[in-house]
């Protein structure tokens, strides 16, 4: 019996992803303002080993080298983010021309090497000046984001056709203002947290309007979503376990997905929230629910779920020795790609998808010759691509996949201790070394199939 080919459709997009705060460095260069992560990293105990994003991968000064690297690896699509405080140092008010100039040069460098930019307008680096005035807890931040989005799309929209509004609302709101593990490190009450989620959704809607108004007729735009808690995977594909997964997906995502895809908050959510429900101004529903062209999903792991004795979802605990990567939460559950796509489609009606992040951190070992033979990362990605192929082969409209990440980088609260890159970065020298997984992924791209 022959091996399945796992070939993807013609025109399927293969790319890599990064984020400005994790790779650019140059934290104060050329007029850049302070971000919440710059400030958060100065507080002892917030970041492992006291690391900061001040230098990171020094991409700000090495972007042409990194563009050459992508070209040499055969990468033709690159998801990047723009640093809000680099463009608007105070979050609102005067534009920093040198900040926009950098992204001009970066986009031109990519296009000149045959690489298509996919630009994320916000990937967690809120200007600290806005946080000092309330951050995402106040509506003014969404209004400031509208003006920032107008400036960026207005400047780059003649060359950039693919836009993402916000990256992972559950993380920068839920972990930034809920449990306080991420910048700005606040812990607010349920009412304030729901209001912050609402302001983030409003900012998304404003960014959609910016792309529609300033991005040109061919521009496309969508949100990048992740799941906290992790997406449910039916432990056995029975009707009962699949139904349990649907119920749990609804309950854990309705506060964000319903306003986007159903035109407003569900009554069940509003009743459950009670006095903690978000306050909405006239017109907010329409701004948030503007049609988008796709939904980006960042997927790393899932939770196995079954129908309990009473029919309600039961999340199964992982055995102590269950396979995982070099993060405590990074369990090897490749089925998550298939089920997250299917559940987003069946529960909320999302239609077109990109996998905007997928990858793994492992304890990379450098050989005496300087190579990184990361077979573990290759196997992680390969198994997830097989699950993605299942979704595509069953007719789900998945247009592309972006590996996380091009480079080892500043991994938020983990600092530089955790490495997700296809390319190793020696932070002492800034030397870039493609790992075995980079060569493997180059072949996947070239042949558009799982190899």
PDB file of N, CA and C in Angstrom, residues 317-325 330-332:
ATOM      1  N   UNK A 317      -7.549  15.115  31.687  1.00  0.00           N
ATOM      2  CA  UNK A 317      -6.192  15.532  32.067  1.00  0.00           C
ATOM      3  C   UNK A 317      -5.151  14.757  31.273  1.00  0.00           C
ATOM      4  N   UNK A 318      -4.035  15.406  30.977  1.00  0.00           N
ATOM      5  CA  UNK A 318      -2.943  14.727  30.289  1.00  0.00           C
ATOM      6  C   UNK A 318      -2.139  13.890  31.286  1.00  0.00           C
ATOM      7  N   UNK A 319      -1.776  12.671  30.898  1.00  0.00           N
ATOM      8  CA  UNK A 319      -0.862  11.897  31.747  1.00  0.00           C
ATOM      9  C   UNK A 319       0.460  12.645  31.928  1.00  0.00           C
ATOM     10  N   UNK A 320       1.116  12.377  33.020  1.00  0.00           N
ATOM     11  CA  UNK A 320       2.334  13.113  33.366  1.00  0.00           C
ATOM     12  C   UNK A 320       3.390  13.009  32.272  1.00  0.00           C
ATOM     13  N   UNK A 321       3.483  11.860  31.614  1.00  0.00           N
ATOM     14  CA  UNK A 321       4.528  11.656  30.614  1.00  0.00           C
ATOM     15  C   UNK A 321       4.023  11.835  29.179  1.00  0.00           C
ATOM     16  N   UNK A 322       2.891  12.482  29.011  1.00  0.00           N
ATOM     17  CA  UNK A 322       2.382  12.737  27.662  1.00  0.00           C
ATOM     18  C   UNK A 322       3.398  13.589  26.895  1.00  0.00           C
ATOM     19  N   UNK A 323       3.654  13.285  25.607  1.00  0.00           N
ATOM     20  CA  UNK A 323       4.675  14.027  24.840  1.00  0.00           C
ATOM     21  C   UNK A 323       4.377  15.527  24.766  1.00  0.00           C
ATOM     22  N   UNK A 324       5.417  16.329  24.939  1.00  0.00           N
ATOM     23  CA  UNK A 324       5.249  17.769  24.847  1.00  0.00           C
ATOM     24  C   UNK A 324       6.565  18.408  24.425  1.00  0.00           C
ATOM     25  N   UNK A 325       6.485  19.677  24.043  1.00  0.00           N
ATOM     26  CA  UNK A 325       7.670  20.439  23.693  1.00  0.00           C
ATOM     27  C   UNK A 325       8.259  21.117  24.909  1.00  0.00           C
ATOM     28  N   UNK A 330       2.715  22.895  25.937  1.00  0.00           N
ATOM     29  CA  UNK A 330       2.837  22.506  24.532  1.00  0.00           C
ATOM     30  C   UNK A 330       2.743  20.987  24.366  1.00  0.00           C
ATOM     31  N   UNK A 331       1.542  20.454  24.500  1.00  0.00           N
ATOM     32  CA  UNK A 331       1.300  19.026  24.316  1.00  0.00           C
ATOM     33  C   UNK A 331       1.210  18.701  22.823  1.00  0.00           C
ATOM     34  N   UNK A 332       1.611  17.513  22.478  1.00  0.00           N
ATOM     35  CA  UNK A 332       1.588  17.089  21.075  1.00  0.00           C
ATOM     36  C   UNK A 332       0.186  16.584  20.732  1.00  0.00           C
TER      37      UNK A 332
END
